Coordinates of C-alpha atoms and ligand atoms in Angstrom, one line a residue:
X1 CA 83.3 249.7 -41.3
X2 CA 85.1 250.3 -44.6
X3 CA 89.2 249.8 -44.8
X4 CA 91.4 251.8 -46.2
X5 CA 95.0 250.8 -47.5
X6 CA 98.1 253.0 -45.8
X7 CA 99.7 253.5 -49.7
X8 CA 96.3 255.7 -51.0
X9 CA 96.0 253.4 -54.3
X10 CA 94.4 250.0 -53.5
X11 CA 90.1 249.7 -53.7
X12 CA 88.3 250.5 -50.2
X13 CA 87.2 246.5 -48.9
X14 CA 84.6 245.1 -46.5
X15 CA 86.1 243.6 -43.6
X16 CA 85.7 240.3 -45.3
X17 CA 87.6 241.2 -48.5
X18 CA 90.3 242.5 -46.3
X19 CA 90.3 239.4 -44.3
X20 CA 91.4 237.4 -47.6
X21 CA 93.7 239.7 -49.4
X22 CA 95.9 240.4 -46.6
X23 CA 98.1 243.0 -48.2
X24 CA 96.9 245.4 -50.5
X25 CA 97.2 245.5 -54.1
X26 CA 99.2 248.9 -54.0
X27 CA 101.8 246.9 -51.6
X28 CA 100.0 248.8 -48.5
X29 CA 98.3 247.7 -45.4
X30 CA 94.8 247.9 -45.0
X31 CA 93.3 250.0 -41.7
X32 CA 90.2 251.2 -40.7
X33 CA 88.9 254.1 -42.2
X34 CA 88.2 255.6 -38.9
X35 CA 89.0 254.6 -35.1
X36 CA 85.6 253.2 -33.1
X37 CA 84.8 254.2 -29.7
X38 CA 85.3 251.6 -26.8
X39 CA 82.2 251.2 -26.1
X40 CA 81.0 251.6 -22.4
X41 CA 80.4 247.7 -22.0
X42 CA 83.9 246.7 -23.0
X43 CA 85.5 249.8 -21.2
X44 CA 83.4 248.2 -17.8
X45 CA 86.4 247.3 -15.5
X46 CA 85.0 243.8 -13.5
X47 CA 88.6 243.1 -11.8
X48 CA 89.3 239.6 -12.2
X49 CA 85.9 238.4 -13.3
X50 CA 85.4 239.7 -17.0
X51 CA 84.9 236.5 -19.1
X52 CA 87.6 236.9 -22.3
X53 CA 85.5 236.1 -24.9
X54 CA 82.9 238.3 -24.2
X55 CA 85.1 241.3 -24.2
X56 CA 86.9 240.0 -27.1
X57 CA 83.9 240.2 -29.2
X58 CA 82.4 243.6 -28.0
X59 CA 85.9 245.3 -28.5
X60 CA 86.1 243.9 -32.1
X61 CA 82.4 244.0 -32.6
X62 CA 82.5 247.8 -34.6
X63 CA 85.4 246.4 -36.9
X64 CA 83.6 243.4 -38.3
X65 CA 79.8 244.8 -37.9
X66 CA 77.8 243.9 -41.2
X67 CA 80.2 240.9 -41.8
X68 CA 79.0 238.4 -39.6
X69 CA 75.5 238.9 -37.5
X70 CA 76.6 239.4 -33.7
X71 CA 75.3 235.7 -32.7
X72 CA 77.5 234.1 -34.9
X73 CA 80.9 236.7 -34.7
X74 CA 80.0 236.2 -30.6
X75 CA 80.1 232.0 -31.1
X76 CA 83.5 232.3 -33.4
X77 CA 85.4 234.4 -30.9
X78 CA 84.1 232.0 -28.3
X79 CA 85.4 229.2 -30.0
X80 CA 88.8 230.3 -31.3
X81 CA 88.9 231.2 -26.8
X82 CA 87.8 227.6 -26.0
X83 CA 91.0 225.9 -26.9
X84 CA 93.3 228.0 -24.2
X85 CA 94.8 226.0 -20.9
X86 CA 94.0 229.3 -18.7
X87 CA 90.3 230.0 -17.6
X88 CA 91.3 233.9 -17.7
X89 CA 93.1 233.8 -21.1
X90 CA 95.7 235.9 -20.8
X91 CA 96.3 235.6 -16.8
X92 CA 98.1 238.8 -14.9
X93 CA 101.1 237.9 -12.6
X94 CA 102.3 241.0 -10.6
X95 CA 106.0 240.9 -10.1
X96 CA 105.5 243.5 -7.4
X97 CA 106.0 247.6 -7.3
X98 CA 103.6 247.7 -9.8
X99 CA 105.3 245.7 -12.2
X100 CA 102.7 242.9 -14.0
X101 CA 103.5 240.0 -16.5
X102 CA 100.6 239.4 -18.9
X103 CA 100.9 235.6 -19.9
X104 CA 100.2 235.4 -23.8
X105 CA 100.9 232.3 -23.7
X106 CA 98.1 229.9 -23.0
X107 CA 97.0 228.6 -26.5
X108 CA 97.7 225.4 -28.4
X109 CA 101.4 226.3 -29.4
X110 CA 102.2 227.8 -26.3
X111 CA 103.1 231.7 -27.8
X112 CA 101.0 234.7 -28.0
X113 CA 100.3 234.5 -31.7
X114 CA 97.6 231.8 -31.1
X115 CA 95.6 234.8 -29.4
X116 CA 95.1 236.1 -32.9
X117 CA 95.4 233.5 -35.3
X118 CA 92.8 230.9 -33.5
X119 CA 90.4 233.3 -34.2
X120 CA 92.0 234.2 -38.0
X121 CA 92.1 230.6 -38.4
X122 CA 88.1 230.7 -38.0
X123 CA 87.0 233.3 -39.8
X124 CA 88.9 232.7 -42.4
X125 CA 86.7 229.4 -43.0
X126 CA 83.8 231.1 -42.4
X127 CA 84.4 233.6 -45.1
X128 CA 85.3 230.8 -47.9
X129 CA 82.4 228.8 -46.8
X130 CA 79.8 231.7 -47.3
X131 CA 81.6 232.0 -50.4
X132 CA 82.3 228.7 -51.7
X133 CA 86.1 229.7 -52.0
X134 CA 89.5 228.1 -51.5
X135 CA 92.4 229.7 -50.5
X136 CA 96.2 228.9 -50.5
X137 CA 97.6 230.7 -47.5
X138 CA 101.3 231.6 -48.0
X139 CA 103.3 232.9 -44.9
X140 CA 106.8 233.5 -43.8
X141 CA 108.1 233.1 -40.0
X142 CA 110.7 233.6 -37.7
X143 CA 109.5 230.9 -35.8
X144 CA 106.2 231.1 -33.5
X145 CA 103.6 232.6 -36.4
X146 CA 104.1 229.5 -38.7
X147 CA 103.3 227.1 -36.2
X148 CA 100.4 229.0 -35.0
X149 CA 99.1 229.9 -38.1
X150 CA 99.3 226.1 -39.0
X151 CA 97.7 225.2 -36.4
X152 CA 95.2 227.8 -36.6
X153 CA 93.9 225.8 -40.3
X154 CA 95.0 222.3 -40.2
X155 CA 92.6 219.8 -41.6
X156 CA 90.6 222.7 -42.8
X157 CA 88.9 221.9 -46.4
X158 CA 89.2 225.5 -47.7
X159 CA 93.2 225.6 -46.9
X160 CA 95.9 225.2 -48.2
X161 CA 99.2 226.3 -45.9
X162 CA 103.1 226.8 -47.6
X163 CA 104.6 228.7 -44.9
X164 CA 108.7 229.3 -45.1
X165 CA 111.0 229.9 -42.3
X166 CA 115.0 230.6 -42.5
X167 CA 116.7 227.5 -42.1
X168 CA 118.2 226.5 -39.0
X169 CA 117.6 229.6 -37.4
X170 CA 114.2 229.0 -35.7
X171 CA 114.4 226.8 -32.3
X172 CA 114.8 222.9 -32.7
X173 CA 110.4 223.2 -30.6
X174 CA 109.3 225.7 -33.1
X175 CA 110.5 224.0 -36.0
X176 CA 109.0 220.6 -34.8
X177 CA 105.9 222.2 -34.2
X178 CA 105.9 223.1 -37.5
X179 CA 107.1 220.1 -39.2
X180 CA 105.4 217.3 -37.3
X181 CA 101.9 218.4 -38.0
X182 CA 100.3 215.6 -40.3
X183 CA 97.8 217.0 -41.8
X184 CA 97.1 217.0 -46.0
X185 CA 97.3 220.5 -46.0
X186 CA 100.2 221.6 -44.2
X187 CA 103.5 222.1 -46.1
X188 CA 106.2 223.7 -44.7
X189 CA 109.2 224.6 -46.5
X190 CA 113.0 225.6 -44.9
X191 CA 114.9 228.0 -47.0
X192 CA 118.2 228.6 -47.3
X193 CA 118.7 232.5 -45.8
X194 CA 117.4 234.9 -43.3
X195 CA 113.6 235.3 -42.1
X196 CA 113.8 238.7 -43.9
X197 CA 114.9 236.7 -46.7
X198 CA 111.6 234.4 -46.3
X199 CA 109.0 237.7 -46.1
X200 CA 110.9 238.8 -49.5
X201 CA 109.9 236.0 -51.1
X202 CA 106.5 236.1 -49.9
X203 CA 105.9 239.6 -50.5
X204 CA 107.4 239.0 -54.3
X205 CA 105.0 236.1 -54.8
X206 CA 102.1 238.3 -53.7
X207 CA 103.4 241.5 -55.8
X208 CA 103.2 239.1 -58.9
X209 CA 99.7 239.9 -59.4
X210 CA 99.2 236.6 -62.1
X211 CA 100.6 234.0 -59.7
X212 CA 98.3 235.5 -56.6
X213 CA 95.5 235.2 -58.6
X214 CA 96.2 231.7 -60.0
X215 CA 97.2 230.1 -57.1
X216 CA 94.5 232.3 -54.9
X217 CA 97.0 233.4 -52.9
X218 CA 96.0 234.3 -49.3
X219 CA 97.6 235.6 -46.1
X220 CA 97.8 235.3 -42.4
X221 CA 100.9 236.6 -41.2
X222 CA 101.1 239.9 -39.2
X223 CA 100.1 242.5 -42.1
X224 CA 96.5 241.0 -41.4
X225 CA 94.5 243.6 -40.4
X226 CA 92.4 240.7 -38.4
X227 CA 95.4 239.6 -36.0
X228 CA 95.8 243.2 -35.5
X229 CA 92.2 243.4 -34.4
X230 CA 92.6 240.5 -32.4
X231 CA 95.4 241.8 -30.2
X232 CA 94.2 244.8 -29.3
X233 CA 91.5 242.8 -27.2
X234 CA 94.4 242.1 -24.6
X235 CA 95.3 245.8 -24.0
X236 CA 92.0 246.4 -22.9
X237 CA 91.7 243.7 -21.0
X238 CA 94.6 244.8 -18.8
X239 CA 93.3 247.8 -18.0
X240 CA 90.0 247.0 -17.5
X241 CA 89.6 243.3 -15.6
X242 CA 93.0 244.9 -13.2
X243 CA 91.6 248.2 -12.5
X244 CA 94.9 249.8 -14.4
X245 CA 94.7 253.2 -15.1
X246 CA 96.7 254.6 -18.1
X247 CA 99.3 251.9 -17.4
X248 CA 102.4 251.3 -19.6
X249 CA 103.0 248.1 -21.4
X250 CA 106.3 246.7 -22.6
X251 CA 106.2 244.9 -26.1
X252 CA 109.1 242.3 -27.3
X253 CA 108.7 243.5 -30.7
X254 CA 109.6 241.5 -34.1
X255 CA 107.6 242.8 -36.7
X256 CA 105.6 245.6 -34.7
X257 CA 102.2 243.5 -34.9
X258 CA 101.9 243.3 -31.2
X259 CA 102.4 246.8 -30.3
X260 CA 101.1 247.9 -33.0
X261 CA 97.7 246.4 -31.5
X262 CA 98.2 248.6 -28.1
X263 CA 98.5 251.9 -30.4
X264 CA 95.2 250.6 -31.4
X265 CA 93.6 250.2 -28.1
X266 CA 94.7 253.6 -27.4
X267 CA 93.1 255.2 -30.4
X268 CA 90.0 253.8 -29.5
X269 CA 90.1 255.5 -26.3
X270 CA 92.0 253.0 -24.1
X271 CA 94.0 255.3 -21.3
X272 CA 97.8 254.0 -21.8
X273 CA 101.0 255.9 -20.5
X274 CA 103.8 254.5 -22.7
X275 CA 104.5 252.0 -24.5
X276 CA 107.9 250.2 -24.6
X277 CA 109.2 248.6 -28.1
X278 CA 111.8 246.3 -26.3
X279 CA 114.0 244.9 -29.4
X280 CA 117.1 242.8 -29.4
X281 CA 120.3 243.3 -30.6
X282 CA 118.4 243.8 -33.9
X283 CA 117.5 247.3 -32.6
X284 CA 116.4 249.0 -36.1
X285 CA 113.3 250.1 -34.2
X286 CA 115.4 251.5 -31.1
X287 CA 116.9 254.0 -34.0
X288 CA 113.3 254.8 -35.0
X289 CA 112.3 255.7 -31.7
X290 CA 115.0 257.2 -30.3
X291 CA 116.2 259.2 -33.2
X292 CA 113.4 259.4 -35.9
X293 CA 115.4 257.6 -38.3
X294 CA 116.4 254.0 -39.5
X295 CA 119.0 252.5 -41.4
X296 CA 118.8 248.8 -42.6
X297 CA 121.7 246.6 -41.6
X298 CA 122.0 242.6 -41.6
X299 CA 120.1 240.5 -39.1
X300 CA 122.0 239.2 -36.2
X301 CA 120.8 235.4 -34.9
X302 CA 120.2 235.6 -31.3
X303 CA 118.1 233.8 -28.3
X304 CA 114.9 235.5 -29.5
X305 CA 114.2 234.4 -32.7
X306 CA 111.4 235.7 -33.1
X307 CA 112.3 239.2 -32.6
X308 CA 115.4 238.7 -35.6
X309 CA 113.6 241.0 -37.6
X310 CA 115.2 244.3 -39.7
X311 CA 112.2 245.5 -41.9
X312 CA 108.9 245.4 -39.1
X313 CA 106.0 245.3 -41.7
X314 CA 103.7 246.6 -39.4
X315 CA 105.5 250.2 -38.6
X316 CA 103.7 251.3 -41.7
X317 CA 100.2 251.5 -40.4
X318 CA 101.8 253.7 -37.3
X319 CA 103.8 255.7 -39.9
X320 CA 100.4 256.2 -41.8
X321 CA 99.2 258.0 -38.5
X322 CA 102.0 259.6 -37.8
X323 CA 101.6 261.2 -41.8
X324 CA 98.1 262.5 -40.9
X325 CA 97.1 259.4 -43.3
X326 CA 97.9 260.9 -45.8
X327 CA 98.9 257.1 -48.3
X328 CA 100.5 259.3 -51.0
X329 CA 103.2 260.2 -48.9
X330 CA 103.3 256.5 -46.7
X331 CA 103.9 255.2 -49.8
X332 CA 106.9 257.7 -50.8
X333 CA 108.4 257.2 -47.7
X334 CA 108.5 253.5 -47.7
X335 CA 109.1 253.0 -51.6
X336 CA 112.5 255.4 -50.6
X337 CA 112.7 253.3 -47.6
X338 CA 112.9 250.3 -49.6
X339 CA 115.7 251.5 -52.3
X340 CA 118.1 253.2 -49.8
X341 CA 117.9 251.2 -46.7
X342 CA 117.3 254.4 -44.9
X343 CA 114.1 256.6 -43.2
X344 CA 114.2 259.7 -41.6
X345 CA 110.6 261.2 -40.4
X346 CA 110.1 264.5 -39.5
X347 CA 111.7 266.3 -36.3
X348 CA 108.4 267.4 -35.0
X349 CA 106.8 264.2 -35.6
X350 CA 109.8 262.2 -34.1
X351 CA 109.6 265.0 -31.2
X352 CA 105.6 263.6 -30.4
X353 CA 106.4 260.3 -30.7
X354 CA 108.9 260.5 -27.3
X355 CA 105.8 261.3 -25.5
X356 CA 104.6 258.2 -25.4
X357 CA 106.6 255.5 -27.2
X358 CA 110.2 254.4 -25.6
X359 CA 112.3 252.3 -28.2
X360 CA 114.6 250.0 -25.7
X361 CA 117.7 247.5 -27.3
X362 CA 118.2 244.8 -24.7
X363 CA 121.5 242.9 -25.2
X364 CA 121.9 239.4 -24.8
X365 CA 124.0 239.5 -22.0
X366 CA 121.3 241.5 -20.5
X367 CA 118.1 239.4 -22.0
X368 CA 120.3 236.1 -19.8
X369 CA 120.7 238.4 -16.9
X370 CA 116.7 239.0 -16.9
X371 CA 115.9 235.5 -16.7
X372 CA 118.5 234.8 -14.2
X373 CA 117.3 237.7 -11.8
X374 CA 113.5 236.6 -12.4
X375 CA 114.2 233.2 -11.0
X376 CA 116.3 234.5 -8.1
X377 CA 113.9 236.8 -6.8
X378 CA 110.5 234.5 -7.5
X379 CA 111.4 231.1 -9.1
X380 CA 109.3 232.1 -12.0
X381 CA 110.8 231.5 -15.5
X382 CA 110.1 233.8 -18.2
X383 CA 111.4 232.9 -22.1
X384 CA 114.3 235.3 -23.9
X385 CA 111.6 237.0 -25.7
X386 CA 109.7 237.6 -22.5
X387 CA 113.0 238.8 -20.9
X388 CA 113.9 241.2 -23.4
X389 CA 110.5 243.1 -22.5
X390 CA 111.2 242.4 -19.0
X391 CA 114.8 244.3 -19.2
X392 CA 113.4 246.9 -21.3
X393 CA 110.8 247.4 -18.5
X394 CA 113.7 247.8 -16.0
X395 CA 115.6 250.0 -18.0
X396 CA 112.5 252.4 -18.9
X397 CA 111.3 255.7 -16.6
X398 CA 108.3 255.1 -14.8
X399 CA 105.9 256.9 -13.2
X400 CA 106.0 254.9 -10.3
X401 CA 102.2 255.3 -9.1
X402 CA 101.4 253.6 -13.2
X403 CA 101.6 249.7 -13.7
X404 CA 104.1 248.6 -16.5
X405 CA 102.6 245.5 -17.9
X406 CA 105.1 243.2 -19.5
X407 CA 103.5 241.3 -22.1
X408 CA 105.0 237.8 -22.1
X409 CA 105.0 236.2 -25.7
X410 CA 106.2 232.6 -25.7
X411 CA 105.9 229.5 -22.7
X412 CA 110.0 229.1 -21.7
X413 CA 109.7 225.9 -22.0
X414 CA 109.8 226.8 -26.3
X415 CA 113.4 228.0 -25.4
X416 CA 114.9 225.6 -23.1
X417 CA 118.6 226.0 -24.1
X418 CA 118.7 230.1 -23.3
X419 CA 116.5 229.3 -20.1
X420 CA 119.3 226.8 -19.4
X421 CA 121.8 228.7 -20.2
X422 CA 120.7 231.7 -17.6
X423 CA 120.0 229.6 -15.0
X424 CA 121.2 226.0 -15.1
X425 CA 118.3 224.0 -15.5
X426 CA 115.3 223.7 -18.1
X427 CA 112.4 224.3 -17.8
X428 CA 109.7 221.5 -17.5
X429 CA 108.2 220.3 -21.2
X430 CA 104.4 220.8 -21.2
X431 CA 103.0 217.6 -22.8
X432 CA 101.9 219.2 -25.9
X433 CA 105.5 219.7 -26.1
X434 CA 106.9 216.6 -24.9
X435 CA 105.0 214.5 -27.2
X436 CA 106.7 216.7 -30.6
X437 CA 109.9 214.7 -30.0
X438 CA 108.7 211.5 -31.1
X439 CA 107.0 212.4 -34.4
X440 CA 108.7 212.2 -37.7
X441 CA 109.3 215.5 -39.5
X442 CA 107.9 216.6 -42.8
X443 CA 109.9 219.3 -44.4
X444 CA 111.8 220.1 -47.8
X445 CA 114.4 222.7 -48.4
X446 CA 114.7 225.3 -51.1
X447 CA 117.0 228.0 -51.9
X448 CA 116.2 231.5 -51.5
X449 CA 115.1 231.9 -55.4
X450 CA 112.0 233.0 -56.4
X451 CA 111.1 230.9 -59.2
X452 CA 112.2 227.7 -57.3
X453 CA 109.6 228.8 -54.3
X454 CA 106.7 229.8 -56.7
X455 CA 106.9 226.2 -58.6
X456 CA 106.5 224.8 -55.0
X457 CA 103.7 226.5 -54.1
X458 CA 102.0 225.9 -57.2
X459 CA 102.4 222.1 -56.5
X460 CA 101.0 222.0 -53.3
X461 CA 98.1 223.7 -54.1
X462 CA 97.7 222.2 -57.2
X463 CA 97.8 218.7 -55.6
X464 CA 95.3 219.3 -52.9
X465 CA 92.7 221.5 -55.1
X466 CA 93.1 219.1 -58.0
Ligands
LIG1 C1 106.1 237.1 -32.9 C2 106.7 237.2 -31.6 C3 107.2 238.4 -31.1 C4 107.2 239.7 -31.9 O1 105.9 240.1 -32.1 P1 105.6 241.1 -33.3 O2 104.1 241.3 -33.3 O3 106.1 240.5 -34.5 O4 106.2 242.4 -32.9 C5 107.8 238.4 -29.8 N1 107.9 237.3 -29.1 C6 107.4 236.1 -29.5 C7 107.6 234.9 -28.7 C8 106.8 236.0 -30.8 O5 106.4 234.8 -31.3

């Protein structure tokens, strides 16, 4: 498999390169050059049986063939699987009428970004062993990615990890998860601004071409193709271990990874009916859907962090599709995207894409409401993020003979103060996150100013590679 970058101008890599460089050196994301087949085996549906790992590793098996041998890519995924409090994984819960919950949110930091990044985390020493490498991984997050990604490479000898997030506007759990980690090669840094403000700075540090090459810059935040890869596995394992035919699946969507990962699934032959891009009030991505155009505006702070997102990275490998691949033009429409603020595709294009992809804005009011109703009608609590998919579900048309699967991103107990707020009490701390409140945190500030940020990444690295 040879990958291809969505803006046209960046070298065709291995799997391995691609692995490293995270974005490519045009500013594009790199995809597969083609879409694999499901293969029979992984498209086998074993209701409620199918071990995880082993489907895992035969859906990603054609994207990473001739990069590891199969024993080996079939021990890593099992692994990176190993660490998860569920025996199934990602466990189904059906809320009844053909409504289903898919639980992401079984791995060490509790949200569904440990599905991908465990295994990232893994490969990504793999690779810089084989190749006697080191690598200093810089990321930006709204919250759950940082401490997932951190906890993905801690104590790792090939890894160095800066990773920024906006300053009082992740949750007191996510930044402690974060910021307690004692490990040499953690650094986390809080900057003064927005999470969109955090991914600029990260995204200028990379497009320096000098600095990424000094400091060895590396990536694992969503624009990996690898988490991509790894998400996907979940889609298929939906449909196949609940006997779910061409189901629908409703995606709390930030910056488009997750769903982005179901589009994937689909290309490769997996039956799906819809999917919903549930979005808070930051609803950039309702416009895109619903209209076929996108203005920027300001991000808004609200109960799902995680979802406070304007500019979704990840909407460029679907717009890359939806341009017949054709990087030339991506790249136009994204470099105009990026000095106006605005995007307007195509009427026949935007006309397709309401065949199969809702885009749903789910208030606050409404994400409360969710969580509220939820616990009324089964005593199960569900986090904001969670609930905004949930509402979005709600508020979708259904076919009602297809199964809408929710997917549920983050353990409420990582939002305690909207749970509480919906339904007067918390929910119950898990000890992996009782435990955070003791430690002492680790954490400088910066403004949002490029050179100030660059000089701090150079020192960490600096100090742990010597
Ligand atoms: C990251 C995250 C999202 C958004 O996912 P994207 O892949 O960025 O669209 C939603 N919910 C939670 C809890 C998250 O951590």
């Amino acid at each position: 498999m040879k990958y291809i970058s969505t803006r046209g101008r960046a070298p065709v890599l291995e799997f391995g390169d691609v692995l490293l460089a995270g974005l490519a050196a045009d500013g594009g994301l790199y995809v597969p050059d083609r879409w694999p087949v499901l293969s029979p085996e992984a498209l086998e549906g074993r209701p409620g049986r199918g071990d995880y790992a082993d489907l895992a590793a035969e859906v990603m098996w054609p994207f990473v063939d001739g990069a590891y041998t199969r024993d080996r890519f079939d021990e890593l995924v099992r692994d990176a699987y190993s660490g998860f409090d569920h025996p199934d994984v990602v466990p189904m819960v059906e809320l009844g009428e053909g409504l289903w919950l898919m639980e992401l949110f079984h791995g060490p930091t509790l949200a569904f970004k440990d599905i991908a990044l465990q295994l990232v985390g893994r490969l990504f020493d793999e690779e810089l062993s084989r190749r006697s490498e080191r690598v200093t991984i810089v990321g930006a997050t709204s919250g759950d990615t940082g401490a997932a990604a951190i906890e993905a490479v801690r104590d790792r000898e090939n890894i160095q990890i800066v990773i920024l997030h906006p300053r009082g506007r992740v949750s007191e759990m996510q930044r402690r998860q974060m910021t307690t980690v004692d490990s040499a090669n953690v650094h986390n840094v809080a900057i003064e601004g927005t999470f969109d403000d955090c991914q600029d700075l990260v995204k200028a540090m990379f497009g320096d071409a000098e600095f990424r090459a000094e400091q060895r810059l590396s990536a694992v935040n969503s624009i990996n193709w690898a988490r991509v890869m790894a998400q996907t596995v979940y889609y298929v394992a939906a449909a196949t271990r609940y006997g779910l035919e061409r189901a629908s699946f409703s995606v709390p969507t930030g910056n488009f990874g997750n769903v982005l990962a179901g589009h994937v699934a689909r290309q490769m032959g997996l039956s799906v009916d819809r999917f919903v891009v549930a979005s808070n009030r930051n609803d950039i991505l309702t416009q895109f859907f619903t209209t076929g155009a996108m203005a920027i505006s300001e991000v808004h702070p609200t109960m799902s962090p995680s979802m406070d997102i304007q500019v979704s990275s990840n909407l460029e490998r679907l717009l890359f599709e939806l341009l017949d691949r054709d990087g030339i033009r991506t790249a136009k429409l994204l470099e105009d995207f990026r000095a106006t603020g605005e995007m307007r595709i195509d009427a026949r294009i935007s006309a397709d894409l309401g065949q199969n992809w809702s885009g749903v804005r789910v208030d606050e009011d409404e994400t409360t409401a969710a969580i509220a109703q939820l616990y009324r009608d089964t005593g199960m609590i569900v986090d904001p993020h969670t609930a905004v998919g949930l509402a979005a579900a709600h508020r979708s048309e259904r076919d009602p003979d297809r199964a809408m699967v929710v997917l549920a991103t983050a353990h409420p107990a990582k939002f305690g103060d909207a749970v509480e707020a919906a339904i007067g009490t918390r929910p119950p701390l898990p000890p992996a996150l009782a435990e955070l409140a003791e430690r002492p945190e680790r954490c400088p500030r910066l403004p949002n100013d490029l050179s100030a940020v660059k000089a701090h990444v150079a020192q960490c690295s600096a100090r742990a590679f010597g």
